[in-house]
Backbone as a chain_set.jsonl record, in Angstrom:
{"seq": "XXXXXXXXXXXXXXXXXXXXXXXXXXXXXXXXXXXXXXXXXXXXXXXXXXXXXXXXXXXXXXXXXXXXXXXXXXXXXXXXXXXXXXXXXXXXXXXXXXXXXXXXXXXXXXXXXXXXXXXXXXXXXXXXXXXXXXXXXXXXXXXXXXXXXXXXXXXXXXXXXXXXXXXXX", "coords": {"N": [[8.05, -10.085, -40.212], [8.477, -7.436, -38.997], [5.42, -6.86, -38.695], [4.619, -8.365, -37.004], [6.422, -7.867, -34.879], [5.157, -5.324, -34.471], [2.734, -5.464, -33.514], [3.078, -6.861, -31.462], [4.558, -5.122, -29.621], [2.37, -3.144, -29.252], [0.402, -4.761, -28.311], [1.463, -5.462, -25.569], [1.721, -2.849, -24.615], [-1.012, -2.34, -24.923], [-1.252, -4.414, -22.768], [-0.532, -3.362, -20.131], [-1.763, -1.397, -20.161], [-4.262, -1.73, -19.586], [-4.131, -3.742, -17.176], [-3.086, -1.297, -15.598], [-5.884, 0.406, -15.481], [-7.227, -1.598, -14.311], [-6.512, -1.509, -12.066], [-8.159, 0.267, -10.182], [-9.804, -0.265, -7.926], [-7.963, -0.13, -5.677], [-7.013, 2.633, -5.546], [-9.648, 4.053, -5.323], [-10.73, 3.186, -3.1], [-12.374, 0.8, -2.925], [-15.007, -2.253, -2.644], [-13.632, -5.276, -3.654], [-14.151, -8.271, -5.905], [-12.016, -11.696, -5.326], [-11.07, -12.262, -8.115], [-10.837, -9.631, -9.596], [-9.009, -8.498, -7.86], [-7.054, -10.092, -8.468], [-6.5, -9.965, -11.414], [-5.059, -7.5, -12.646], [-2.857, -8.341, -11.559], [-2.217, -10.761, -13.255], [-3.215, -9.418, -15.744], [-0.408, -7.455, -15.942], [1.469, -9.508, -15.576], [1.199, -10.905, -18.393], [2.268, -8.442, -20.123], [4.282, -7.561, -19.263], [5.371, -10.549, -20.217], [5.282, -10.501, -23.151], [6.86, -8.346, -23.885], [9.32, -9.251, -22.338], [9.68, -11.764, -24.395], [9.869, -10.897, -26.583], [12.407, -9.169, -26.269], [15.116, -8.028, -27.394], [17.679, -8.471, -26.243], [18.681, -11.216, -24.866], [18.957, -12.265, -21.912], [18.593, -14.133, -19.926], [19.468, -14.794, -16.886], [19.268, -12.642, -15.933], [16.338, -11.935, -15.86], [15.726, -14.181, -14.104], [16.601, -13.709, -11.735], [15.544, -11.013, -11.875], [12.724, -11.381, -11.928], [12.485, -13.319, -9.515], [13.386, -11.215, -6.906], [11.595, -9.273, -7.398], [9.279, -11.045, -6.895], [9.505, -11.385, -4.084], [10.077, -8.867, -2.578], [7.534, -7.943, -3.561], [5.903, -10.14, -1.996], [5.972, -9.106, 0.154], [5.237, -6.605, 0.243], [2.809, -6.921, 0.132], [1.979, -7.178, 2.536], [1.504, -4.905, 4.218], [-0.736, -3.41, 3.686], [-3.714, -2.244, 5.288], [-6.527, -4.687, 5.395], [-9.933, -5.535, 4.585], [-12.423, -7.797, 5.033], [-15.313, -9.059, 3.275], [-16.654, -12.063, 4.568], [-18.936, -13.277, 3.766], [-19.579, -12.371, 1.372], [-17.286, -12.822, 0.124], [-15.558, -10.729, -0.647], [-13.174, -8.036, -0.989], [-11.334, -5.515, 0.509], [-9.487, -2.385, 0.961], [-7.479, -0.084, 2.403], [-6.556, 3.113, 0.411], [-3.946, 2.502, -1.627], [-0.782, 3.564, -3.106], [1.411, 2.175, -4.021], [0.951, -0.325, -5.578], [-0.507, 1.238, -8.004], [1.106, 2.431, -8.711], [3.982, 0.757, -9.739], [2.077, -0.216, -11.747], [1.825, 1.494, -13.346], [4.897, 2.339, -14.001], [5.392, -0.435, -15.316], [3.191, 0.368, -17.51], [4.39, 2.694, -18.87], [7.336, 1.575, -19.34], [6.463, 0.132, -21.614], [5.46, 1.306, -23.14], [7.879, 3.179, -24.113], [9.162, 1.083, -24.864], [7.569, 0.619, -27.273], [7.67, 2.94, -28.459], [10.172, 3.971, -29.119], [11.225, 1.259, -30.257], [9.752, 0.637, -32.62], [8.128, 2.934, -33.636], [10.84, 5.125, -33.575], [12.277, 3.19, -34.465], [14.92, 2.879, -33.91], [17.519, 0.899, -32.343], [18.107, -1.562, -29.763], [20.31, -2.073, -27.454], [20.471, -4.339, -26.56], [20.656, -5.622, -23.942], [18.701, -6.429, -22.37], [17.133, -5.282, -20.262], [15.055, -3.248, -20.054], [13.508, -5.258, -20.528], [13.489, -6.923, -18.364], [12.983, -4.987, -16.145], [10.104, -5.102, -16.932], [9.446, -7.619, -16.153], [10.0, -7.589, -13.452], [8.752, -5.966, -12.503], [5.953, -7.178, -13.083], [6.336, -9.257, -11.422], [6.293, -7.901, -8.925], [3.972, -7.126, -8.367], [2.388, -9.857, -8.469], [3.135, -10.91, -6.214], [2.527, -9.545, -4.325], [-0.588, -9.237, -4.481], [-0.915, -12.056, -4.352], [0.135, -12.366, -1.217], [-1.635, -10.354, -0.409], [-4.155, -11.454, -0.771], [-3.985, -14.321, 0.573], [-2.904, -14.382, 2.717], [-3.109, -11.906, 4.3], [-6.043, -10.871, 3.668], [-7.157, -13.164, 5.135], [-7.268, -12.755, 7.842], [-8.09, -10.919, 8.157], [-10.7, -8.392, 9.6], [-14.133, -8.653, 9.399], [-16.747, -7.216, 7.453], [-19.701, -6.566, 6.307], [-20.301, -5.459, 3.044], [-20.562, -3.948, -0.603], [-19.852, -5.165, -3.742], [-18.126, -3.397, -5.549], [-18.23, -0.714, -4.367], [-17.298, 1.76, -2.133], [-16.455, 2.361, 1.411], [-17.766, 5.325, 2.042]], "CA": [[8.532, -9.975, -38.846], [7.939, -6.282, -38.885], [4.412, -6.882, -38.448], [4.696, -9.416, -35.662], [7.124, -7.141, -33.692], [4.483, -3.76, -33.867], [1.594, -6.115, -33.117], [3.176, -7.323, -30.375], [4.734, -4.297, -28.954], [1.112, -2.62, -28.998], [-0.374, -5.771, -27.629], [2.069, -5.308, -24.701], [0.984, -1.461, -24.191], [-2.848, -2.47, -24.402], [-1.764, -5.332, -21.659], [-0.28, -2.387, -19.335], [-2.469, -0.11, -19.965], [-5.628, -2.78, -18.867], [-3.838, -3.778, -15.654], [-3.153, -0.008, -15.05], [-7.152, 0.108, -15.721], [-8.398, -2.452, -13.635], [-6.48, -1.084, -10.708], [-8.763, 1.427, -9.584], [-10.543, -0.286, -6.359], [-7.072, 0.359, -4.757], [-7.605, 4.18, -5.205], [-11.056, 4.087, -5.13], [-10.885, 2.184, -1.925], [-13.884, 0.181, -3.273], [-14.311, -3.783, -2.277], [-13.595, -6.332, -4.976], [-14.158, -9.573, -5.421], [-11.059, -12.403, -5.681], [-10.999, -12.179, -9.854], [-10.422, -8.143, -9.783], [-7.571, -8.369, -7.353], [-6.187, -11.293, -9.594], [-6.892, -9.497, -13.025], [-4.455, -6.608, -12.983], [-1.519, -8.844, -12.169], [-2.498, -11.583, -14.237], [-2.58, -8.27, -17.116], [0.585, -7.674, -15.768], [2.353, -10.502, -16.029], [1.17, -11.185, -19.859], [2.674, -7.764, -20.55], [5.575, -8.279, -18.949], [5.807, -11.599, -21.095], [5.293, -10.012, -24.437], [7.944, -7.793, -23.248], [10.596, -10.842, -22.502], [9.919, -12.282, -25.386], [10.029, -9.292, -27.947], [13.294, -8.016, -25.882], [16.289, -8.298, -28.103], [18.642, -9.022, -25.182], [18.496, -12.167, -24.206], [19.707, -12.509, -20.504], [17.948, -15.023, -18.69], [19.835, -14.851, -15.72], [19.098, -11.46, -15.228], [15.155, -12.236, -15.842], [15.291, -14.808, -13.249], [16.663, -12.392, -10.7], [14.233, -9.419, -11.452], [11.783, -11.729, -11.824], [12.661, -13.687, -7.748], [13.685, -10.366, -6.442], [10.158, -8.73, -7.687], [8.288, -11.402, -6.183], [10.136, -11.25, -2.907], [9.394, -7.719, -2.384], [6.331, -8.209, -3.364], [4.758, -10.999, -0.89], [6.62, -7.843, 1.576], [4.45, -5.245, 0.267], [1.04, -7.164, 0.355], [1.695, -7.192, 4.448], [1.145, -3.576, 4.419], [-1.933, -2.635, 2.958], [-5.283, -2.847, 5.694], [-7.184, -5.154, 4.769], [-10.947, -5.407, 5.249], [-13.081, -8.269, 4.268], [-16.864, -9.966, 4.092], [-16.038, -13.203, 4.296], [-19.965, -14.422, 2.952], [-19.221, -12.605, -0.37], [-15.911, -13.248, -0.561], [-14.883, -9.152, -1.437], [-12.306, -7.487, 0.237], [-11.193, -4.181, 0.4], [-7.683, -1.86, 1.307], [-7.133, 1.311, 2.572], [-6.184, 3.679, -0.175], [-2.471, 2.061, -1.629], [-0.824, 3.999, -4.891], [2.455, 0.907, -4.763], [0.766, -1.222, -6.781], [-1.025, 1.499, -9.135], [2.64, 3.379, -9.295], [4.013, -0.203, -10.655], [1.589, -0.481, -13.137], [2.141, 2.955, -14.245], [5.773, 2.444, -14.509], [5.025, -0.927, -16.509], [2.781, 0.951, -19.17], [5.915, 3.324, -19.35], [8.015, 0.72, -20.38], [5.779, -1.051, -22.777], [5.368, 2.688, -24.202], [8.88, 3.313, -24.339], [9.522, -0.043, -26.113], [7.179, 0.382, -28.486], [7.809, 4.44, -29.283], [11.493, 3.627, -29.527], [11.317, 0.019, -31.666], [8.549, 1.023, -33.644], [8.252, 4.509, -34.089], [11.824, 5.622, -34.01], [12.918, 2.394, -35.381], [16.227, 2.788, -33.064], [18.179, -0.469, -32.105], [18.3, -1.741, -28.593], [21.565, -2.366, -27.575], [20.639, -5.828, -26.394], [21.333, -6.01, -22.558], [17.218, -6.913, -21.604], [17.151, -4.238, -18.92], [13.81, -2.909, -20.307], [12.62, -6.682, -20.04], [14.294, -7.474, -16.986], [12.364, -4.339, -15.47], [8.92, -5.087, -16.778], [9.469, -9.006, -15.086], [10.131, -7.085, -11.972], [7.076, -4.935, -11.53], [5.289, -7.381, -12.737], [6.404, -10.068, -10.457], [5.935, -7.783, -7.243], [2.419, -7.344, -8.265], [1.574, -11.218, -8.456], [3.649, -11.072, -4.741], [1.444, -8.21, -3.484], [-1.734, -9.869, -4.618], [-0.275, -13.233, -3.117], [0.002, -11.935, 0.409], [-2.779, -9.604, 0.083], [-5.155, -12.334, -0.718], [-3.657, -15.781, 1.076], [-2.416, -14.231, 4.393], [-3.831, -10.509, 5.056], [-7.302, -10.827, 4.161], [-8.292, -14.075, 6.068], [-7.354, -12.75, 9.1], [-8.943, -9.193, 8.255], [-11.965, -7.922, 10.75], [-15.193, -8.295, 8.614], [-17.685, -6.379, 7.602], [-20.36, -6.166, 5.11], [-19.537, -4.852, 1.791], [-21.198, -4.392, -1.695], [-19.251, -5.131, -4.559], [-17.911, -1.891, -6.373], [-18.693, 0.472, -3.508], [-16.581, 2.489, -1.121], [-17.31, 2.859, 2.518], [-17.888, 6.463, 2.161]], "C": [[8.243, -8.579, -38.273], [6.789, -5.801, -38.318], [4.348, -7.412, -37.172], [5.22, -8.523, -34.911], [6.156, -5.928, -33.178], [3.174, -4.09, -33.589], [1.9, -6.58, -31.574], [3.641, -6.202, -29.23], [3.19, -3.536, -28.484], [0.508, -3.203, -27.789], [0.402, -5.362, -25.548], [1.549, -3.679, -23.778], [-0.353, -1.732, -23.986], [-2.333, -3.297, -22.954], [-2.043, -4.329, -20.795], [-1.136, -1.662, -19.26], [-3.654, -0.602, -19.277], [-5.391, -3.105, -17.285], [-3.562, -2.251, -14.891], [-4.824, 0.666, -14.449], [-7.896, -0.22, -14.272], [-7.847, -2.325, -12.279], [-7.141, -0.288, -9.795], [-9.603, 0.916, -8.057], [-9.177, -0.102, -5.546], [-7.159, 2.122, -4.472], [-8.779, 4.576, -4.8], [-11.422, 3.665, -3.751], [-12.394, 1.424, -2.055], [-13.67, -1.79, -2.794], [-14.477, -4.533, -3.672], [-13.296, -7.428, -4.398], [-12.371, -10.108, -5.127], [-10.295, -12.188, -7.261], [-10.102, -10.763, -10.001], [-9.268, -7.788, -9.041], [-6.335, -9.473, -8.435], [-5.761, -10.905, -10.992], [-5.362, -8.539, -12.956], [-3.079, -7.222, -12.999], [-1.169, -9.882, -12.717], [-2.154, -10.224, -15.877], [-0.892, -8.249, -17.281], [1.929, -8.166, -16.202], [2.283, -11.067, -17.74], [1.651, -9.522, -20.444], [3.876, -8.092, -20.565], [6.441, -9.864, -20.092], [5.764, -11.496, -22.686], [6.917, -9.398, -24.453], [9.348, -8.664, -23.067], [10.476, -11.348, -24.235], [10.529, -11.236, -26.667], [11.578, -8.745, -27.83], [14.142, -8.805, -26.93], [17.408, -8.984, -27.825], [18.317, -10.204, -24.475], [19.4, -12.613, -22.649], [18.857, -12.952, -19.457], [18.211, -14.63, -16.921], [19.517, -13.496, -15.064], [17.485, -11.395, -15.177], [14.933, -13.087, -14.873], [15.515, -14.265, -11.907], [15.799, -11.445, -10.803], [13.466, -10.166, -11.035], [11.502, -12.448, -9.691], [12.734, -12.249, -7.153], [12.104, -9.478, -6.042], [9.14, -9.309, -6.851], [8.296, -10.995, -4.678], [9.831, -9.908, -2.365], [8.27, -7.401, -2.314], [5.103, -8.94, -2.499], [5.487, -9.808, 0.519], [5.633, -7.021, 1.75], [3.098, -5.721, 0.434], [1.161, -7.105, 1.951], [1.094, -5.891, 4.796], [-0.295, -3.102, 4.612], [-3.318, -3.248, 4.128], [-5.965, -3.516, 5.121], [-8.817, -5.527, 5.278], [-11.858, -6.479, 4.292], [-14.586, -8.508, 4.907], [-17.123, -10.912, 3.542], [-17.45, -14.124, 3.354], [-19.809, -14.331, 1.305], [-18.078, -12.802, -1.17], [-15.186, -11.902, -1.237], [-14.146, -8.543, -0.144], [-11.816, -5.757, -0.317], [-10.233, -3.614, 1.461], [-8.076, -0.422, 1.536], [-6.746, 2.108, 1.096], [-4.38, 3.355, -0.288], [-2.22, 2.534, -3.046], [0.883, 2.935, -5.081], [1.928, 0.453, -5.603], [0.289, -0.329, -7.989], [0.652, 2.065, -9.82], [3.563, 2.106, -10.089], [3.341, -0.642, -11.965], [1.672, 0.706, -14.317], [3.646, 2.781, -15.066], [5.77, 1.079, -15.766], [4.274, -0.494, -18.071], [4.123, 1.859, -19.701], [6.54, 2.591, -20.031], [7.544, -0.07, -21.378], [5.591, 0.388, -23.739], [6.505, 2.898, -25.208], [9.427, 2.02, -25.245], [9.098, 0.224, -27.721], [7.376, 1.947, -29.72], [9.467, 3.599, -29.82], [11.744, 2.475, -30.589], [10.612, 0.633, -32.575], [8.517, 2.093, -34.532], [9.409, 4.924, -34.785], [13.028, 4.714, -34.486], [14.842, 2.662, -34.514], [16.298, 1.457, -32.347], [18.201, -0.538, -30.59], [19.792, -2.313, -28.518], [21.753, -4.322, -26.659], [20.909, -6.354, -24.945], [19.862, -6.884, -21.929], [17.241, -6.315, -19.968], [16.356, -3.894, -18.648], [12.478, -4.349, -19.787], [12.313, -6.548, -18.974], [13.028, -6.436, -15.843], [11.226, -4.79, -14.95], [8.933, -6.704, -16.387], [9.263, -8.26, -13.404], [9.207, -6.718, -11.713], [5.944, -5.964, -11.853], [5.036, -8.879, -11.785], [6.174, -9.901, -9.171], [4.184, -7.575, -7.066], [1.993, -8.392, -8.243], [2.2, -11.579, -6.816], [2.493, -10.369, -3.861], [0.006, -8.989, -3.744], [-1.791, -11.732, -3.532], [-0.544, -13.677, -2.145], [-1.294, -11.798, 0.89], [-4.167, -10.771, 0.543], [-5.432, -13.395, 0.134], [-3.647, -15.013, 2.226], [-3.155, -13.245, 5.228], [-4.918, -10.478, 4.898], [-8.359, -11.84, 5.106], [-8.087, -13.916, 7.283], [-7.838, -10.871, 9.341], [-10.311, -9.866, 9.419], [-13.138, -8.041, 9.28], [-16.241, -7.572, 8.819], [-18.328, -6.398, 6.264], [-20.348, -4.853, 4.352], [-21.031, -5.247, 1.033], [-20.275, -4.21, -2.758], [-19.006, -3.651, -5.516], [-18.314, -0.366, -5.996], [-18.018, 0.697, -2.025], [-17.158, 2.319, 0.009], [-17.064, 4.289, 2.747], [-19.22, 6.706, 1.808]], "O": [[7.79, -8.511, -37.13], [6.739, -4.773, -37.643], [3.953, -6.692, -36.255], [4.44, -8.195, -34.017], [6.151, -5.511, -32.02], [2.377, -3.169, -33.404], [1.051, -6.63, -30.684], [3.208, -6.3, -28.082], [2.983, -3.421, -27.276], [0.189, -2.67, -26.726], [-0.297, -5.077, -24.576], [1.147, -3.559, -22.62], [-0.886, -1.393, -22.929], [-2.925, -2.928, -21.94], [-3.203, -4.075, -20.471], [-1.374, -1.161, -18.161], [-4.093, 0.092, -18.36], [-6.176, -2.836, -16.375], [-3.824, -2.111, -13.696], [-4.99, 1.23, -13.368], [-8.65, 0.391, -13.514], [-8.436, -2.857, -11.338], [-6.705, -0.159, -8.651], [-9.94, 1.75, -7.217], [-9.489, 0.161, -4.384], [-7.333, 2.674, -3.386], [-8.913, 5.437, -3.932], [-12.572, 3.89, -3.374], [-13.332, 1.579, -1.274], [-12.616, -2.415, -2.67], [-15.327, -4.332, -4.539], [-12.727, -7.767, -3.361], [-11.523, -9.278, -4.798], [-9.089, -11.988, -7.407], [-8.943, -10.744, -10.415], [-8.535, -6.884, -9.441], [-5.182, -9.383, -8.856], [-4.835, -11.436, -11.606], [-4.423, -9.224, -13.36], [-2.238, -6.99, -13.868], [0.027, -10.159, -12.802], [-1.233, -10.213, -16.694], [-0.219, -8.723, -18.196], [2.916, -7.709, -16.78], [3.274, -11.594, -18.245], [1.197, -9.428, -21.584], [4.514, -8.687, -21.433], [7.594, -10.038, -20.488], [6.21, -12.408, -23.381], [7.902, -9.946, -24.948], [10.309, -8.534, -23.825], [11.362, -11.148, -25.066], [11.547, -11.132, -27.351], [12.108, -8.105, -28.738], [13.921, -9.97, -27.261], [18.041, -9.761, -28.54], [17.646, -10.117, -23.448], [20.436, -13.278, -22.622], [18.496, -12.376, -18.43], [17.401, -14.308, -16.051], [19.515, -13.309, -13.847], [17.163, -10.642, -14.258], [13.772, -12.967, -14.482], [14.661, -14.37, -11.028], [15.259, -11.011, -9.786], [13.184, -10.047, -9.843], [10.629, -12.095, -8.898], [11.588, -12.079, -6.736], [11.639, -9.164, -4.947], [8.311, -8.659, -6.213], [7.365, -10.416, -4.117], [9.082, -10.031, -1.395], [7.781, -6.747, -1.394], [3.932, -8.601, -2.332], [5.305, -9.997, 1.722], [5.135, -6.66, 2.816], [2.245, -4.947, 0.868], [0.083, -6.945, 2.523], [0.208, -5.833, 5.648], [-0.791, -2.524, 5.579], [-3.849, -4.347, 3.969], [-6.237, -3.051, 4.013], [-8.905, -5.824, 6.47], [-12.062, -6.24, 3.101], [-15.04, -8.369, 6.043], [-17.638, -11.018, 2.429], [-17.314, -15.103, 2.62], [-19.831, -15.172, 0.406], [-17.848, -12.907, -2.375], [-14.396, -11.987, -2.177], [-14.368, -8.541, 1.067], [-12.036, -5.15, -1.365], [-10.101, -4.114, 2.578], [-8.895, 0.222, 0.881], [-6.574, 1.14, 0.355], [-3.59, 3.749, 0.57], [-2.93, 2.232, -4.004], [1.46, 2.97, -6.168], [2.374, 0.763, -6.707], [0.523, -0.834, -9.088], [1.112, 2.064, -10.962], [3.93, 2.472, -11.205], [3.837, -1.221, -12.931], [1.61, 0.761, -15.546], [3.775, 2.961, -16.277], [6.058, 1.347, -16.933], [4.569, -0.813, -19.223], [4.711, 1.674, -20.767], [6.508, 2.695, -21.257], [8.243, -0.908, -21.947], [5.607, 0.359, -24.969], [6.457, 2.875, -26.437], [10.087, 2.184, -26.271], [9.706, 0.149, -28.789], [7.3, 2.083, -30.941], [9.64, 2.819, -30.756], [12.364, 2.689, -31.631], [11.253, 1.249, -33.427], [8.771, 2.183, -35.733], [9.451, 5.118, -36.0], [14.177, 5.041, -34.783], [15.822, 2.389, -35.207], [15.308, 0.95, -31.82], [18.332, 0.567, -30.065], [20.325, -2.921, -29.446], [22.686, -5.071, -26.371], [21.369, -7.487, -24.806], [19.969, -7.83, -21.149], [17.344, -6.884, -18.881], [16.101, -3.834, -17.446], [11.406, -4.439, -19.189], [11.237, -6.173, -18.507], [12.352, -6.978, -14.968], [10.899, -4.974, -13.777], [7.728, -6.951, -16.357], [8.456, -8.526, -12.513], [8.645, -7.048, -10.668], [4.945, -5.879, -11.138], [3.965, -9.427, -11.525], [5.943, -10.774, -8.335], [3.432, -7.769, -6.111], [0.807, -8.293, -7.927], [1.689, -12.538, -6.24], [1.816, -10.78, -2.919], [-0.43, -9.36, -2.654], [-2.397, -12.215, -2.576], [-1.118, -14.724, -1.845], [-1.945, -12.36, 1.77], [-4.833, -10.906, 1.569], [-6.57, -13.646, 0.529], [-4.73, -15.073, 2.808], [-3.664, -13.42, 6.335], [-5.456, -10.028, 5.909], [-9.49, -11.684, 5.565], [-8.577, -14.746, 8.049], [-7.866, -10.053, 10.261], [-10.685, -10.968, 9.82], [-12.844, -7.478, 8.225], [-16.708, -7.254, 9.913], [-17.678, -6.274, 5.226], [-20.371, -3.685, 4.74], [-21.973, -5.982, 1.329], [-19.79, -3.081, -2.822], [-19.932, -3.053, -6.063], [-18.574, 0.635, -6.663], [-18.181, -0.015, -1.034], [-18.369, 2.105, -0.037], [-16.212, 4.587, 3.584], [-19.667, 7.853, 1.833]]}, "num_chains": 1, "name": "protein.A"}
């Protein structure tokens, strides 16, 4: 079981750390396809679910609240973000937004912090799923934010030709 738990805690840090990763056309302000907006909170959310499962504390009810709450915020925050597409290749592209990378940041945090603390320093959780509960949350407002971004704000973006993995600068 030992094994299973520091395989899985890891696994959970690689997810985070990949969706942290594959966020970069939001900083970058670069256009990406459909897939690359999808990817990070698809990562995300399979961190996040290592994370639930692994937690010690079992408290559903409080996982189904972060988790609604997260989304809910989330189809909020995809309204925000400019959106700029070209509708023949299907790539879109955002103003410069650090919400979603600052969520994925704080998700690798907690998949860190799980795994230094279980693992490492072998210290007990006291069982509430707070740590879970969190990483449901961030990564439920990122599959909200993607959501929006994708379904509502980019098909009524202004187009303009784009090339995949390149700024307009």
């Amino acid at each position: 079981m030992q094994i299973l738990s520091f395989v899985a805690h890891l696994a959970a840090v690689f997810l985070a750390a990949l969706a942290l990763w594959s966020m970069r056309q939001e900083l970058n302000e670069t256009a990406a396809s459909r897939l690359d907006w999808v990817i990070p909170a698809a990562l995300a959310v399979a961190a996040a679910a290592v994370l639930l499962v692994m937690s010690p504390g079992k408290r559903f009810e409080l996982w189904v609240v972060a988790i609604f709450v997260g989304f809910a915020i989330g189809l909020g925050a995809g309204l925000l973000p400019t959106a700029i597409k070209d509708f023949s290749l299907q790539l879109v592209r955002i103003k410069r937004s650090w919400d979603g990378t600052i969520a994925a940041a704080l998700l690798l945090a907690l998949a860190l912090a799980r795994f230094v603390t279980t693992e490492l320093m072998g210290r007990q959780s006291s069982g509430y799923g707070v740590l879970a509960a969190l990483a449901a949350f961030l990564a439920a407002y990122l599959s909200g934010r993607v959501v929006t971004l994708l379904l509502f704000n980019a098909p009524k973006a202004i187009h303009l030709d784009m090339i995949r993995g390149q700024s307009e600068r």
